[in-house]
mmCIF file of C-alpha atoms and ligand atoms in Angstrom:
data_model
loop_
_atom_site.group_PDB
_atom_site.id
_atom_site.type_symbol
_atom_site.label_atom_id
_atom_site.label_comp_id
_atom_site.label_asym_id
_atom_site.label_seq_id
_atom_site.Cartn_x
_atom_site.Cartn_y
_atom_site.Cartn_z
ATOM 1 C CA MET A 208 75.360 156.995 156.688
ATOM 2 C CA LYS A 209 76.285 160.065 154.697
ATOM 3 C CA LYS A 210 76.465 160.012 150.921
ATOM 4 C CA PHE A 211 78.183 163.094 149.496
ATOM 5 C CA ARG A 212 76.787 164.548 146.322
ATOM 6 C CA LEU A 213 78.754 167.246 144.593
ATOM 7 C CA PHE A 214 76.523 169.856 142.969
ATOM 8 C CA THR A 215 79.006 172.728 143.194
ATOM 9 C CA PRO A 216 79.847 174.445 139.895
ATOM 10 C CA GLY A 217 83.415 173.215 140.253
ATOM 11 C CA PRO A 218 84.958 171.022 141.333
ATOM 12 C CA CYS A 219 82.322 168.706 139.900
ATOM 13 C CA ALA A 220 81.622 165.021 140.308
ATOM 14 C CA VAL A 221 84.101 162.640 138.637
ATOM 15 C CA PRO A 222 83.065 159.203 137.308
ATOM 16 C CA GLU A 223 84.440 156.248 139.224
ATOM 17 C CA GLU A 224 86.066 154.875 136.043
ATOM 18 C CA VAL A 225 88.125 158.068 135.791
ATOM 19 C CA LEU A 226 89.226 157.843 139.438
ATOM 20 C CA VAL A 227 90.163 154.193 139.023
ATOM 21 C CA GLU A 228 92.096 154.989 135.845
ATOM 22 C CA MET A 229 94.216 157.486 137.781
ATOM 23 C CA ALA A 230 94.848 155.022 140.613
ATOM 24 C CA ARG A 231 96.624 152.535 138.354
ATOM 25 C CA PRO A 232 100.417 152.170 138.515
ATOM 26 C CA PHE A 233 102.161 154.697 136.268
ATOM 27 C CA ARG A 234 105.322 155.144 134.269
ATOM 28 C CA HIS A 235 107.725 158.022 133.755
ATOM 29 C CA HIS A 236 106.465 160.961 131.698
ATOM 30 C CA ARG A 237 109.359 161.146 129.227
ATOM 31 C CA THR A 238 108.224 157.972 127.519
ATOM 32 C CA ASP A 239 106.232 156.916 124.491
ATOM 33 C CA TRP A 240 103.578 155.788 127.003
ATOM 34 C CA PHE A 241 102.943 159.339 128.118
ATOM 35 C CA LYS A 242 103.362 160.855 124.644
ATOM 36 C CA GLY A 243 100.643 158.503 123.478
ATOM 37 C CA LEU A 244 98.339 159.746 126.220
ATOM 38 C CA MET A 245 99.110 163.395 125.395
ATOM 39 C CA LYS A 246 98.402 162.816 121.723
ATOM 40 C CA GLN A 247 95.089 161.139 122.488
ATOM 41 C CA ALA A 248 94.098 163.775 125.038
ATOM 42 C CA THR A 249 94.914 166.629 122.644
ATOM 43 C CA GLU A 250 92.931 165.111 119.775
ATOM 44 C CA MET A 251 89.974 164.461 122.065
ATOM 45 C CA LEU A 252 90.116 168.001 123.436
ATOM 46 C CA GLN A 253 89.912 169.293 119.865
ATOM 47 C CA GLN A 254 86.711 167.298 119.434
ATOM 48 C CA VAL A 255 85.226 168.381 122.759
ATOM 49 C CA LEU A 256 86.139 172.033 122.122
ATOM 50 C CA GLN A 257 85.070 171.655 118.472
ATOM 51 C CA THR A 258 88.247 173.218 117.119
ATOM 52 C CA ARG A 259 90.918 172.372 114.596
ATOM 53 C CA ASN A 260 93.332 174.772 116.308
ATOM 54 C CA ASP A 261 96.254 173.696 118.472
ATOM 55 C CA VAL A 262 95.201 172.794 121.994
ATOM 56 C CA ILE A 263 97.716 173.306 124.792
ATOM 57 C CA ILE A 264 97.493 171.390 128.064
ATOM 58 C CA ILE A 265 98.778 173.309 131.089
ATOM 59 C CA THR A 266 99.495 171.886 134.522
ATOM 60 C CA GLY A 267 97.593 174.251 136.793
ATOM 61 C CA SER A 268 93.950 175.217 137.221
ATOM 62 C CA GLY A 269 91.876 177.172 134.709
ATOM 63 C CA THR A 270 93.290 180.459 135.956
ATOM 64 C CA ALA A 271 96.799 179.343 134.933
ATOM 65 C CA ALA A 272 95.569 178.759 131.375
ATOM 66 C CA ALA A 273 93.836 182.151 131.367
ATOM 67 C CA GLU A 274 96.961 183.905 132.658
ATOM 68 C CA ALA A 275 99.066 182.243 129.947
ATOM 69 C CA GLY A 276 96.604 183.448 127.299
ATOM 70 C CA ILE A 277 96.325 187.000 128.617
ATOM 71 C CA VAL A 278 100.080 187.478 128.978
ATOM 72 C CA GLY A 279 100.877 185.811 125.642
ATOM 73 C CA CYS A 280 98.319 187.793 123.632
ATOM 74 C CA ASN A 281 99.405 191.171 124.975
ATOM 75 C CA PRO A 282 102.850 192.170 123.686
ATOM 76 C CA PRO A 283 104.048 195.749 124.272
ATOM 77 C CA GLY A 284 101.777 198.170 122.421
ATOM 78 C CA SER A 285 98.656 196.097 122.919
ATOM 79 C CA LYS A 286 95.608 197.027 124.921
ATOM 80 C CA MET A 287 92.992 194.791 126.386
ATOM 81 C CA LEU A 288 89.251 195.162 126.994
ATOM 82 C CA THR A 289 87.607 193.004 129.640
ATOM 83 C CA ILE A 290 83.860 192.809 130.190
ATOM 84 C CA GLU A 291 83.297 192.087 133.867
ATOM 85 C CA GLY A 292 79.960 190.905 135.218
ATOM 86 C CA GLY A 293 81.160 188.738 138.072
ATOM 87 C CA LYS A 294 84.109 187.288 139.990
ATOM 88 C CA PHE A 295 85.787 185.674 137.010
ATOM 89 C CA GLY A 296 85.459 188.616 134.644
ATOM 90 C CA GLU A 297 87.082 190.711 137.377
ATOM 91 C CA ARG A 298 89.917 188.233 137.720
ATOM 92 C CA TRP A 299 90.940 188.666 134.080
ATOM 93 C CA GLY A 300 91.059 192.441 134.482
ATOM 94 C CA GLU A 301 93.144 192.029 137.641
ATOM 95 C CA ILE A 302 95.626 189.766 135.861
ATOM 96 C CA ALA A 303 96.071 192.322 133.067
ATOM 97 C CA GLN A 304 96.666 195.072 135.631
ATOM 98 C CA GLN A 305 99.097 192.997 137.639
ATOM 99 C CA PHE A 306 101.203 192.417 134.510
ATOM 100 C CA GLY A 307 101.084 196.100 133.585
ATOM 101 C CA ILE A 308 99.006 195.449 130.462
ATOM 102 C CA PRO A 309 96.947 198.516 129.529
ATOM 103 C CA VAL A 310 93.346 197.458 130.080
ATOM 104 C CA THR A 311 89.870 198.915 129.944
ATOM 105 C CA ARG A 312 87.799 197.100 132.536
ATOM 106 C CA HIS A 313 84.133 197.493 131.670
ATOM 107 C CA ALA A 314 81.718 196.435 134.405
ATOM 108 C CA VAL A 315 78.216 195.208 133.659
ATOM 109 C CA GLU A 316 75.596 194.582 136.308
ATOM 110 C CA TRP A 317 76.030 191.179 137.947
ATOM 111 C CA GLY A 318 73.483 188.785 136.530
ATOM 112 C CA THR A 319 73.531 190.445 133.103
ATOM 113 C CA ALA A 320 75.727 189.364 130.231
ATOM 114 C CA ALA A 321 78.298 191.041 128.018
ATOM 115 C CA THR A 322 76.519 191.947 124.774
ATOM 116 C CA PRO A 323 77.825 192.461 121.225
ATOM 117 C CA GLN A 324 76.519 196.047 121.416
ATOM 118 C CA ILE A 325 78.615 196.847 124.491
ATOM 119 C CA VAL A 326 81.725 195.368 122.876
ATOM 120 C CA SER A 327 81.072 197.155 119.589
ATOM 121 C CA ASP A 328 80.552 200.537 121.292
ATOM 122 C CA LEU A 329 83.699 200.213 123.377
ATOM 123 C CA LEU A 330 85.800 199.175 120.386
ATOM 124 C CA LYS A 331 84.554 202.184 118.399
ATOM 125 C CA LYS A 332 85.364 204.483 121.301
ATOM 126 C CA ASP A 333 88.912 203.194 121.692
ATOM 127 C CA PRO A 334 90.614 201.928 118.514
ATOM 128 C CA ALA A 335 93.812 201.249 120.514
ATOM 129 C CA ILE A 336 92.226 198.076 121.942
ATOM 130 C CA THR A 337 93.862 195.021 120.381
ATOM 131 C CA CYS A 338 92.141 192.203 122.241
ATOM 132 C CA VAL A 339 88.905 191.547 124.057
ATOM 133 C CA MET A 340 88.255 189.060 126.831
ATOM 134 C CA VAL A 341 84.797 187.884 127.841
ATOM 135 C CA VAL A 342 83.446 185.158 130.088
ATOM 136 C CA HIS A 343 81.172 182.824 128.149
ATOM 137 C CA SER A 344 79.523 181.414 131.257
ATOM 138 C CA GLU A 345 80.086 183.606 134.328
ATOM 139 C CA THR A 346 79.849 180.980 137.049
ATOM 140 C CA SER A 347 79.651 183.450 139.934
ATOM 141 C CA THR A 348 76.326 184.820 138.656
ATOM 142 C CA ALA A 349 75.248 181.787 136.566
ATOM 143 C CA THR A 350 75.032 183.997 133.480
ATOM 144 C CA ALA A 351 75.872 183.209 129.851
ATOM 145 C CA CYS A 352 76.603 185.597 126.992
ATOM 146 C CA ASP A 353 76.105 185.213 123.240
ATOM 147 C CA LEU A 354 79.716 184.398 122.402
ATOM 148 C CA LYS A 355 78.961 183.851 118.720
ATOM 149 C CA ALA A 356 77.528 187.361 118.328
ATOM 150 C CA ILE A 357 80.455 188.890 120.244
ATOM 151 C CA GLY A 358 82.862 186.960 117.987
ATOM 152 C CA GLU A 359 81.256 188.576 114.930
ATOM 153 C CA VAL A 360 81.933 192.023 116.380
ATOM 154 C CA THR A 361 85.564 191.388 117.359
ATOM 155 C CA HIS A 362 86.265 189.631 114.054
ATOM 156 C CA ALA A 363 84.818 192.482 111.990
ATOM 157 C CA ALA A 364 86.922 194.937 114.022
ATOM 158 C CA GLY A 365 90.078 192.837 113.565
ATOM 159 C CA LYS A 366 90.627 192.245 117.292
ATOM 160 C CA LEU A 367 91.660 189.072 119.086
ATOM 161 C CA LEU A 368 88.949 187.445 121.169
ATOM 162 C CA LEU A 369 89.834 185.550 124.339
ATOM 163 C CA ALA A 370 87.006 183.649 125.980
ATOM 164 C CA ASP A 371 86.806 182.140 129.432
ATOM 165 C CA CYS A 372 84.968 178.948 128.534
ATOM 166 C CA ILE A 373 85.756 177.276 131.839
ATOM 167 C CA THR A 374 82.113 176.474 132.584
ATOM 168 C CA SER A 375 80.883 176.474 128.993
ATOM 169 C CA ALA A 376 83.200 173.947 127.353
ATOM 170 C CA GLY A 377 81.587 170.537 127.599
ATOM 171 C CA ALA A 378 78.264 172.058 128.722
ATOM 172 C CA LEU A 379 77.035 174.798 126.369
ATOM 173 C CA PRO A 380 77.179 174.832 122.572
ATOM 174 C CA LEU A 381 80.641 176.105 121.690
ATOM 175 C CA LYS A 382 82.184 176.447 118.205
ATOM 176 C CA PRO A 383 85.308 178.574 118.552
ATOM 177 C CA ASP A 384 86.456 178.240 114.927
ATOM 178 C CA GLU A 385 83.101 179.311 113.442
ATOM 179 C CA TRP A 386 82.587 181.957 116.114
ATOM 180 C CA HIS A 387 86.029 183.576 115.655
ATOM 181 C CA VAL A 388 87.176 182.871 119.199
ATOM 182 C CA ASP A 389 90.984 183.125 119.098
ATOM 183 C CA VAL A 390 91.765 181.785 122.549
ATOM 184 C CA THR A 391 89.367 179.297 124.103
ATOM 185 C CA ILE A 392 90.229 178.740 127.733
ATOM 186 C CA THR A 393 88.972 175.954 129.937
ATOM 187 C CA GLY A 394 89.897 173.761 132.879
ATOM 188 C CA ALA A 395 89.617 170.214 134.149
ATOM 189 C CA GLN A 396 87.283 170.336 137.138
ATOM 190 C CA LYS A 397 84.042 171.612 135.676
ATOM 191 C CA SER A 398 82.321 169.838 132.771
ATOM 192 C CA LEU A 399 85.360 167.807 131.784
ATOM 193 C CA MET A 400 84.819 165.450 134.737
ATOM 194 C CA LEU A 401 88.302 165.492 136.255
ATOM 195 C CA PRO A 402 89.667 166.588 139.618
ATOM 196 C CA PRO A 403 91.307 170.068 139.517
ATOM 197 C CA GLY A 404 94.830 170.512 138.160
ATOM 198 C CA LEU A 405 94.770 170.982 134.374
ATOM 199 C CA GLY A 406 94.024 173.999 132.195
ATOM 200 C CA PHE A 407 93.503 174.014 128.436
ATOM 201 C CA LEU A 408 93.811 176.575 125.664
ATOM 202 C CA GLY A 409 92.632 176.270 122.068
ATOM 203 C CA ILE A 410 94.584 178.914 120.137
ATOM 204 C CA SER A 411 93.932 180.239 116.610
ATOM 205 C CA GLU A 412 96.746 180.886 114.092
ATOM 206 C CA ARG A 413 95.984 184.593 114.329
ATOM 207 C CA ALA A 414 96.589 184.496 118.074
ATOM 208 C CA TRP A 415 99.736 182.397 117.642
ATOM 209 C CA GLN A 416 101.213 185.098 115.397
ATOM 210 C CA VAL A 417 100.827 187.580 118.241
ATOM 211 C CA ILE A 418 102.082 185.135 120.864
ATOM 212 C CA GLU A 419 105.124 184.085 118.812
ATOM 213 C CA ASN A 420 106.188 187.676 118.223
ATOM 214 C CA ASN A 421 105.657 188.652 121.854
ATOM 215 C CA LYS A 422 109.164 189.573 122.940
ATOM 216 C CA ASN A 423 108.067 190.638 126.365
ATOM 217 C CA ALA A 424 105.944 187.767 127.662
ATOM 218 C CA HIS A 425 106.531 187.820 131.389
ATOM 219 C CA ALA A 426 105.991 184.130 131.592
ATOM 220 C CA TYR A 427 108.349 181.264 132.175
ATOM 221 C CA TYR A 428 106.266 178.379 133.493
ATOM 222 C CA LEU A 429 103.195 179.571 131.579
ATOM 223 C CA ASN A 430 105.039 180.389 128.353
ATOM 224 C CA LEU A 431 102.830 179.293 125.470
ATOM 225 C CA ASN A 432 105.618 179.292 122.872
ATOM 226 C CA LYS A 433 107.581 176.780 124.913
ATOM 227 C CA ALA A 434 104.416 174.739 125.475
ATOM 228 C CA ARG A 435 103.581 174.724 121.745
ATOM 229 C CA LYS A 436 107.097 173.671 120.746
ATOM 230 C CA MET A 437 106.931 170.686 123.093
ATOM 231 C CA ALA A 438 103.304 169.912 122.232
ATOM 232 C CA LYS A 439 104.352 169.336 118.615
ATOM 233 C CA GLU A 440 106.130 166.230 119.963
ATOM 234 C CA SER A 441 103.202 165.396 122.307
ATOM 235 C CA ASP A 442 105.442 166.504 125.144
ATOM 236 C CA THR A 443 105.451 169.188 127.846
ATOM 237 C CA PRO A 444 108.161 171.671 128.920
ATOM 238 C CA PHE A 445 107.947 170.676 132.587
ATOM 239 C CA THR A 446 106.759 167.694 134.598
ATOM 240 C CA PRO A 447 103.108 167.310 133.640
ATOM 241 C CA ALA A 448 100.339 166.148 135.977
ATOM 242 C CA HIS A 449 100.454 162.938 133.997
ATOM 243 C CA LEU A 450 97.873 161.019 135.991
ATOM 244 C CA LEU A 451 95.386 163.781 135.295
ATOM 245 C CA VAL A 452 96.192 163.492 131.594
ATOM 246 C CA ARG A 453 95.512 159.801 131.857
ATOM 247 C CA GLY A 454 92.214 160.513 133.617
ATOM 248 C CA LEU A 455 91.443 163.113 130.963
ATOM 249 C CA VAL A 456 91.605 160.551 128.161
ATOM 250 C CA LYS A 457 89.102 158.425 130.044
ATOM 251 C CA ALA A 458 86.804 161.321 130.953
ATOM 252 C CA LEU A 459 86.752 162.763 127.444
ATOM 253 C CA SER A 460 86.077 159.364 125.951
ATOM 254 C CA ILE A 461 82.917 159.238 128.095
ATOM 255 C CA LEU A 462 81.824 162.678 126.860
ATOM 256 C CA LEU A 463 82.609 161.850 123.233
ATOM 257 C CA GLU A 464 80.764 158.564 123.411
ATOM 258 C CA ASP A 465 77.608 160.637 123.989
ATOM 259 C CA GLY A 466 78.661 163.212 121.392
ATOM 260 C CA MET A 467 78.822 166.905 122.146
ATOM 261 C CA GLU A 468 75.415 167.786 120.683
ATOM 262 C CA SER A 469 73.831 165.250 122.993
ATOM 263 C CA VAL A 470 75.818 166.469 126.017
ATOM 264 C CA TRP A 471 74.736 170.072 125.333
ATOM 265 C CA LYS A 472 71.084 169.040 125.125
ATOM 266 C CA ARG A 473 71.262 167.061 128.359
ATOM 267 C CA VAL A 474 72.881 169.951 130.227
ATOM 268 C CA ALA A 475 70.263 172.366 128.830
ATOM 269 C CA ALA A 476 67.479 170.051 130.014
ATOM 270 C CA MET A 477 68.959 169.809 133.536
ATOM 271 C CA ALA A 478 69.186 173.602 133.718
ATOM 272 C CA ALA A 479 65.671 174.104 132.356
ATOM 273 C CA ALA A 480 64.348 171.576 134.877
ATOM 274 C CA THR A 481 66.108 173.317 137.773
ATOM 275 C CA ARG A 482 64.834 176.749 136.754
ATOM 276 C CA ALA A 483 61.291 175.413 136.291
ATOM 277 C CA ALA A 484 61.464 173.666 139.655
ATOM 278 C CA GLY A 485 62.715 176.823 141.357
ATOM 279 C CA GLU A 486 59.872 178.857 139.921
ATOM 280 C CA ALA A 487 57.300 176.194 140.834
ATOM 281 C CA ILE A 488 58.292 176.373 144.494
ATOM 282 C CA GLY A 489 58.606 180.149 144.669
ATOM 283 C CA LEU A 490 62.354 180.639 144.225
ATOM 284 C CA LYS A 491 63.495 183.309 141.804
ATOM 285 C CA VAL A 492 66.145 182.557 139.172
ATOM 286 C CA PHE A 493 68.810 185.209 139.742
ATOM 287 C CA SER A 494 70.301 185.718 136.282
ATOM 288 C CA LYS A 495 68.669 187.745 133.514
ATOM 289 C CA SER A 496 70.545 185.616 130.998
ATOM 290 C CA PRO A 497 70.897 182.222 132.710
ATOM 291 C CA SER A 498 73.716 179.853 131.844
ATOM 292 C CA ASP A 499 72.790 176.208 131.382
ATOM 293 C CA SER A 500 75.824 174.908 133.227
ATOM 294 C CA VAL A 501 74.890 176.343 136.625
ATOM 295 C CA THR A 502 71.715 177.787 138.133
ATOM 296 C CA ALA A 503 71.606 180.542 140.745
ATOM 297 C CA LEU A 504 68.418 180.713 142.792
ATOM 298 C CA CYS A 505 67.382 183.266 145.423
ATOM 299 C CA PRO A 506 66.230 181.740 148.716
ATOM 300 C CA PRO A 507 62.735 182.604 149.999
ATOM 301 C CA ALA A 508 62.356 185.490 152.431
ATOM 302 C CA GLY A 509 63.185 184.458 155.985
ATOM 303 C CA ILE A 510 65.532 181.618 155.033
ATOM 304 C CA THR A 511 69.241 182.342 154.801
ATOM 305 C CA VAL A 512 71.514 180.865 152.134
ATOM 306 C CA LYS A 513 73.824 179.685 154.894
ATOM 307 C CA ASP A 514 71.128 177.706 156.710
ATOM 308 C CA LEU A 515 69.710 176.318 153.485
ATOM 309 C CA ARG A 516 73.093 175.098 152.227
ATOM 310 C CA ASN A 517 73.979 173.688 155.652
ATOM 311 C CA GLU A 518 70.722 171.795 155.800
ATOM 312 C CA LEU A 519 71.166 170.366 152.274
ATOM 313 C CA GLU A 520 74.618 169.180 153.228
ATOM 314 C CA LYS A 521 73.663 167.861 156.652
ATOM 315 C CA ARG A 522 70.547 165.969 155.542
ATOM 316 C CA TYR A 523 71.530 164.648 152.155
ATOM 317 C CA GLY A 524 75.227 165.364 151.649
ATOM 318 C CA ILE A 525 74.395 167.842 148.890
ATOM 319 C CA GLU A 526 77.209 170.292 148.350
ATOM 320 C CA SER A 527 75.962 173.503 146.735
ATOM 321 C CA ALA A 528 77.648 176.881 146.316
ATOM 322 C CA GLY A 529 76.676 180.211 147.813
ATOM 323 C CA GLY A 530 77.145 183.643 146.285
ATOM 324 C CA GLN A 531 80.426 185.541 146.308
ATOM 325 C CA ASP A 532 81.105 189.207 147.157
ATOM 326 C CA GLN A 533 77.990 191.314 146.449
ATOM 327 C CA LEU A 534 75.945 188.117 146.008
ATOM 328 C CA LYS A 535 76.963 186.592 149.334
ATOM 329 C CA GLY A 536 73.788 185.590 151.190
ATOM 330 C CA LYS A 537 71.656 186.461 148.149
ATOM 331 C CA ILE A 538 71.913 183.347 145.952
ATOM 332 C CA PHE A 539 72.786 179.680 146.105
ATOM 333 C CA ARG A 540 74.007 177.751 143.091
ATOM 334 C CA LEU A 541 73.549 174.224 141.801
ATOM 335 C CA GLY A 542 75.766 172.986 138.978
ATOM 336 C CA HIS A 543 74.749 170.893 135.989
ATOM 337 C CA MET A 544 78.303 169.981 135.082
ATOM 338 C CA GLY A 545 80.509 166.963 135.449
ATOM 339 C CA TYR A 546 79.176 163.538 136.213
ATOM 340 C CA VAL A 547 75.547 164.533 136.874
ATOM 341 C CA ASP A 548 72.498 163.450 134.927
ATOM 342 C CA GLU A 549 68.760 164.051 134.872
ATOM 343 C CA MET A 550 68.041 161.804 137.863
ATOM 344 C CA ASP A 551 70.744 163.493 139.945
ATOM 345 C CA THR A 552 68.977 166.749 139.166
ATOM 346 C CA VAL A 553 65.620 165.330 140.302
ATOM 347 C CA LEU A 554 67.327 164.183 143.491
ATOM 348 C CA ALA A 555 68.767 167.633 144.193
ATOM 349 C CA ILE A 556 65.384 169.267 143.605
ATOM 350 C CA ALA A 557 63.634 166.724 145.858
ATOM 351 C CA ALA A 558 66.162 167.373 148.613
ATOM 352 C CA LEU A 559 65.782 171.129 148.188
ATOM 353 C CA GLU A 560 62.007 170.802 148.551
ATOM 354 C CA GLN A 561 62.258 168.694 151.693
ATOM 355 C CA VAL A 562 64.716 171.047 153.330
ATOM 356 C CA LEU A 563 62.698 174.169 152.455
ATOM 357 C CA TYR A 564 59.541 172.465 153.744
ATOM 358 C CA LYS A 565 61.206 171.706 157.028
ATOM 359 C CA MET A 566 62.462 175.276 157.277
ATOM 360 C CA GLY A 567 58.906 176.590 157.015
ATOM 361 C CA HIS A 568 58.727 177.782 153.404
ATOM 362 C CA LYS A 569 55.138 177.522 152.162
ATOM 363 C CA PHE A 570 54.728 175.813 148.804
ATOM 364 C CA ASP A 571 53.167 172.793 147.193
ATOM 365 C CA LEU A 572 55.483 169.948 148.207
ATOM 366 C CA GLY A 573 56.402 168.056 145.029
ATOM 367 C CA ALA A 574 55.704 170.957 142.650
ATOM 368 C CA GLY A 575 59.404 171.398 141.862
ATOM 369 C CA VAL A 576 60.000 167.718 141.188
ATOM 370 C CA THR A 577 56.871 167.609 139.027
ATOM 371 C CA ALA A 578 58.043 170.574 136.943
ATOM 372 C CA ALA A 579 61.429 168.909 136.448
ATOM 373 C CA GLN A 580 59.892 165.525 135.700
ATOM 374 C CA LYS A 581 57.771 167.050 132.956
ATOM 375 C CA ILE A 582 60.816 168.421 131.201
ATOM 376 C CA PHE A 583 62.727 165.149 131.420
ATOM 377 C CA ALA A 584 59.738 162.974 130.509
ATOM 378 C CA GLU A 585 59.086 165.048 127.399
ATOM 379 C CA ARG A 586 62.683 164.461 126.350
ATOM 380 C CA LEU A 587 62.175 160.691 126.616
ATOM 381 C CA ALA A 588 58.880 160.752 124.718
HETATM 382 C C1 LIG B 648 86.148 177.915 137.953
HETATM 383 C C2 LIG B 648 86.226 179.074 137.035
HETATM 384 C C3 LIG B 648 87.421 179.778 136.815
HETATM 385 C C4 LIG B 648 88.654 179.537 137.623
HETATM 386 O O1 LIG B 648 89.221 178.380 137.344
HETATM 387 P P1 LIG B 648 90.227 177.712 138.401
HETATM 388 O O2 LIG B 648 90.319 176.355 137.807
HETATM 389 O O3 LIG B 648 89.564 177.765 139.736
HETATM 390 O O4 LIG B 648 91.470 178.455 138.341
HETATM 391 C C5 LIG B 648 87.433 180.791 135.900
HETATM 392 N N1 LIG B 648 86.348 181.137 135.214
HETATM 393 C C6 LIG B 648 85.175 180.530 135.404
HETATM 394 C C7 LIG B 648 83.991 180.985 134.619
HETATM 395 C C8 LIG B 648 85.082 179.470 136.312
HETATM 396 O O5 LIG B 648 83.911 178.859 136.515
#
């Protein structure tokens, strides 16, 4: 018997109720049935993203939503600043370049976060910059930045702020309206407990003014003005992935039943437990500013990431992620997003201990689980 357990930081585990919801017979999308679903989904997304701004639902993965935001917010004469500390930060700089958008791509060391100081210094140095894009939770390095503090800097400087919140929305505290985030970007298959295929953007009025006046948006399918016009009628410009929208209503209702504050606390506890467990069994936490939605650990000397991940999968069906590019072979990652709870986290840590033990790593068997248990038990008390 093999029971698969998805601990990758996307796609993440989906509740059975959501899968069943999407398996039910469906109707055509140009109907009041679907408009009702879109209306519900949009209102729920506003609650999950904690915003009163318009939320646009895009058929496509998170990258599609990000591309729509980048292209829409950069009319001729604009200039973008991206802070890149991992794979995803780099992607946003690449998109800008591919579309011929003038862009300053500022690299920070992988495993460190974008800081308000860096953003402030770069904005002072180059007043031509009109918008800034940061990654709230850089999944490739399991690193989170202080988005609120960065929002204060961009707001004071009068610049638009775009934030990749793909692994922060539904996991980390996020308040785009209070934090002056103009474009909040996320996707379906991380904390929002859906299979891949939808992207979402929360867009401020300030950003809409730029997008609406953008005469040169090289976007047809990902044109936000078209999407907004249709969204006013709870409709979409093209055929939507309507079963995913149906699943979304179900998934978000599960999140909202807990309430976002409670979800954030649970995710933080799972991350704290995983970090504590790692340290208790001699594994270093990679990031200097760890995100709570995903943890990157360094394997012990003499054990390769490849063998460790293979063993976790072979023995207990645990799917983890490795490192990408410069972090390949250096880290492995366990997600705390989607349909995972405290006991799933204990299970993953127990499996990790068993596998490391078998592979010859010397540590106190059970020390990781004990460290995690303490954190969870204190939450119950
Ligand atoms: C997963 C992820 C993306 C990419 O989203 P896709 O849905 O794969 O297009 C972008 N940014 C971050 C931080 C992510 O974790």
